[in-house]
């Protein structure tokens, strides 16, 4: 009798399907994961190496799995191709994927999440983190409600201060044309326009790979920026302001992240949310753009009031300007917002140089509205010391020209606002 009952119990136990698997190089390197998996699933989980997991996910019995937990650390970055294939195979079988990572670069993590991994938990595991992640995986996704007609969709409510900031992107048409230097100094001149009634100004450094605004203002890069960029759907005014740093209590800056990130880390929707919050909190929003055209450049252009393009008197700038103009016109984008700024322009007495500038504008069929002089060695020194030109070289010709431009833009903006 007892032996029969025991046999039936063993048969029932053997019939229970495995609900999950951990996949890693060596599960003993993740001892806390073993403890938490046993606490959550008892004995209804298994462990596989990367090679075994590749074979298992191709088998019919893999379809009964609820999820797989891929545990990786920095040593596995060289094997990211195999890990990506595992995630793709699991997603095809409708198996949820949980990534548990220790000291993995944000770029690799972004790549894995983009392939379809549903959850990410850092290792060592915070208390309750695995339980919460599994609960989210098991929660059915809500059925989306039908979208409301476009004409009755309510607009976002603005904060009580009623700000509606001017959006001014700055885009260098080639590397080294001085776009970031211009953006930083324009922002500082606007922020220090008046001692009593200075406008609120922020700079958004959206060059996620080589952004240098933090360097030019001697600001630390913060992890809060990466966290905000990867979770903009929960971002509000408080979290946005928390991600900003201030320079001399006058200029607010969203620095580029600490690590080099792919430019598609953020989507057009993410960028739209960031710009909208910035406009609601500041009078001027200066955006330092990557020199590359990305899939959210259109979003920035549509949000911009004016879009500054910096170029120099060289063939690469001319060719890139021509390519960009053609691309924007082909997509029927608002090229009328573009304003061309020539940096390191010829001096007033250089008549031959002035003639070349005129021919450049005629060949490109553009108007070069601003010509910035060469600021010389003082510009490099100011950038290296993390200070605006106004703080170290007030009489520098480049600084004076940017100051004039800032005053002109501010006066125009106030006149337009007064006429509304």
mmCIF file of N, CA and C in Angstrom, residues 167-171 275 279 297-309 324 328 332-341 367 369:
data_model
loop_
_atom_site.group_PDB
_atom_site.id
_atom_site.type_symbol
_atom_site.label_atom_id
_atom_site.label_comp_id
_atom_site.label_asym_id
_atom_site.label_seq_id
_atom_site.Cartn_x
_atom_site.Cartn_y
_atom_site.Cartn_z
ATOM 1 N N UNK A 167 12.062 76.455 -28.259
ATOM 2 C CA UNK A 167 12.947 75.314 -28.519
ATOM 3 C C UNK A 167 13.946 75.693 -29.606
ATOM 4 N N UNK A 168 15.246 75.599 -29.266
ATOM 5 C CA UNK A 168 16.307 76.002 -30.192
ATOM 6 C C UNK A 168 17.327 74.869 -30.308
ATOM 7 N N UNK A 169 17.160 73.971 -31.254
ATOM 8 C CA UNK A 169 18.188 72.943 -31.475
ATOM 9 C C UNK A 169 19.418 73.541 -32.163
ATOM 10 N N UNK A 170 20.572 72.954 -31.867
ATOM 11 C CA UNK A 170 21.841 73.348 -32.493
ATOM 12 C C UNK A 170 22.454 72.088 -33.096
ATOM 13 N N UNK A 171 22.721 72.115 -34.383
ATOM 14 C CA UNK A 171 23.150 70.918 -35.110
ATOM 15 C C UNK A 171 24.393 71.250 -35.932
ATOM 16 N N UNK A 275 11.077 67.084 -24.493
ATOM 17 C CA UNK A 275 10.968 68.471 -24.947
ATOM 18 C C UNK A 275 9.744 69.144 -24.336
ATOM 19 N N UNK A 279 9.870 72.461 -22.060
ATOM 20 C CA UNK A 279 9.168 73.698 -22.426
ATOM 21 C C UNK A 279 8.290 74.204 -21.291
ATOM 22 N N UNK A 297 15.257 62.966 -35.273
ATOM 23 C CA UNK A 297 15.606 64.326 -35.716
ATOM 24 C C UNK A 297 14.361 65.066 -36.198
ATOM 25 N N UNK A 298 13.485 64.352 -36.897
ATOM 26 C CA UNK A 298 12.243 64.966 -37.370
ATOM 27 C C UNK A 298 11.407 65.486 -36.207
ATOM 28 N N UNK A 299 11.380 64.728 -35.102
ATOM 29 C CA UNK A 299 10.621 65.147 -33.925
ATOM 30 C C UNK A 299 11.145 66.474 -33.381
ATOM 31 N N UNK A 300 12.469 66.586 -33.307
ATOM 32 C CA UNK A 300 13.083 67.813 -32.801
ATOM 33 C C UNK A 300 12.818 68.977 -33.748
ATOM 34 N N UNK A 301 12.944 68.725 -35.046
ATOM 35 C CA UNK A 301 12.710 69.785 -36.026
ATOM 36 C C UNK A 301 11.272 70.295 -35.953
ATOM 37 N N UNK A 302 10.324 69.384 -35.813
ATOM 38 C CA UNK A 302 8.920 69.802 -35.737
ATOM 39 C C UNK A 302 8.634 70.596 -34.462
ATOM 40 N N UNK A 303 9.355 70.263 -33.370
ATOM 41 C CA UNK A 303 9.139 70.966 -32.103
ATOM 42 C C UNK A 303 9.872 72.302 -32.046
ATOM 43 N N UNK A 304 10.868 72.477 -32.919
ATOM 44 C CA UNK A 304 11.728 73.665 -32.855
ATOM 45 C C UNK A 304 11.006 74.912 -33.328
ATOM 46 N N UNK A 305 11.383 76.038 -32.710
ATOM 47 C CA UNK A 305 10.957 77.329 -33.215
ATOM 48 C C UNK A 305 11.936 77.804 -34.297
ATOM 49 N N UNK A 306 13.211 77.662 -34.019
ATOM 50 C CA UNK A 306 14.253 77.829 -35.030
ATOM 51 C C UNK A 306 15.271 76.717 -34.829
ATOM 52 N N UNK A 307 15.902 76.309 -35.913
ATOM 53 C CA UNK A 307 16.822 75.168 -35.879
ATOM 54 C C UNK A 307 18.151 75.637 -36.457
ATOM 55 N N UNK A 308 19.150 75.829 -35.578
ATOM 56 C CA UNK A 308 20.440 76.348 -36.007
ATOM 57 C C UNK A 308 21.301 75.237 -36.603
ATOM 58 N N UNK A 309 21.839 75.479 -37.771
ATOM 59 C CA UNK A 309 22.799 74.583 -38.414
ATOM 60 C C UNK A 309 24.140 75.307 -38.514
ATOM 61 N N UNK A 324 21.600 67.232 -46.319
ATOM 62 C CA UNK A 324 20.545 67.410 -45.318
ATOM 63 C C UNK A 324 19.340 68.139 -45.911
ATOM 64 N N UNK A 328 15.542 66.570 -46.061
ATOM 65 C CA UNK A 328 14.400 67.196 -45.399
ATOM 66 C C UNK A 328 13.308 67.558 -46.402
ATOM 67 N N UNK A 332 9.294 66.342 -46.973
ATOM 68 C CA UNK A 332 8.365 67.464 -46.808
ATOM 69 C C UNK A 332 8.379 68.000 -45.373
ATOM 70 N N UNK A 333 9.577 68.142 -44.824
ATOM 71 C CA UNK A 333 9.747 68.656 -43.462
ATOM 72 C C UNK A 333 9.958 70.174 -43.507
ATOM 73 N N UNK A 334 9.720 70.858 -42.393
ATOM 74 C CA UNK A 334 9.739 72.334 -42.391
ATOM 75 C C UNK A 334 11.148 72.926 -42.478
ATOM 76 N N UNK A 335 11.700 72.973 -43.683
ATOM 77 C CA UNK A 335 13.048 73.512 -43.868
ATOM 78 C C UNK A 335 13.092 75.017 -43.614
ATOM 79 N N UNK A 336 11.931 75.663 -43.582
ATOM 80 C CA UNK A 336 11.913 77.104 -43.327
ATOM 81 C C UNK A 336 12.359 77.443 -41.904
ATOM 82 N N UNK A 337 12.416 76.447 -41.016
ATOM 83 C CA UNK A 337 12.883 76.684 -39.648
ATOM 84 C C UNK A 337 14.409 76.738 -39.555
ATOM 85 N N UNK A 338 15.091 76.287 -40.592
ATOM 86 C CA UNK A 338 16.548 76.196 -40.549
ATOM 87 C C UNK A 338 17.176 77.580 -40.618
ATOM 88 N N UNK A 339 18.165 77.798 -39.766
ATOM 89 C CA UNK A 339 18.957 79.032 -39.781
ATOM 90 C C UNK A 339 20.430 78.633 -39.841
ATOM 91 N N UNK A 340 21.143 79.176 -40.809
ATOM 92 C CA UNK A 340 22.518 78.759 -41.054
ATOM 93 C C UNK A 340 23.492 79.728 -40.399
ATOM 94 N N UNK A 341 24.426 79.161 -39.645
ATOM 95 C CA UNK A 341 25.447 79.951 -38.952
ATOM 96 C C UNK A 341 26.816 79.494 -39.436
ATOM 97 N N UNK A 367 20.563 81.160 -47.037
ATOM 98 C CA UNK A 367 20.999 82.456 -46.522
ATOM 99 C C UNK A 367 21.782 82.228 -45.240
ATOM 100 N N UNK A 369 22.768 83.686 -42.161
ATOM 101 C CA UNK A 369 22.295 84.846 -41.412
ATOM 102 C C UNK A 369 23.273 85.321 -40.354
#
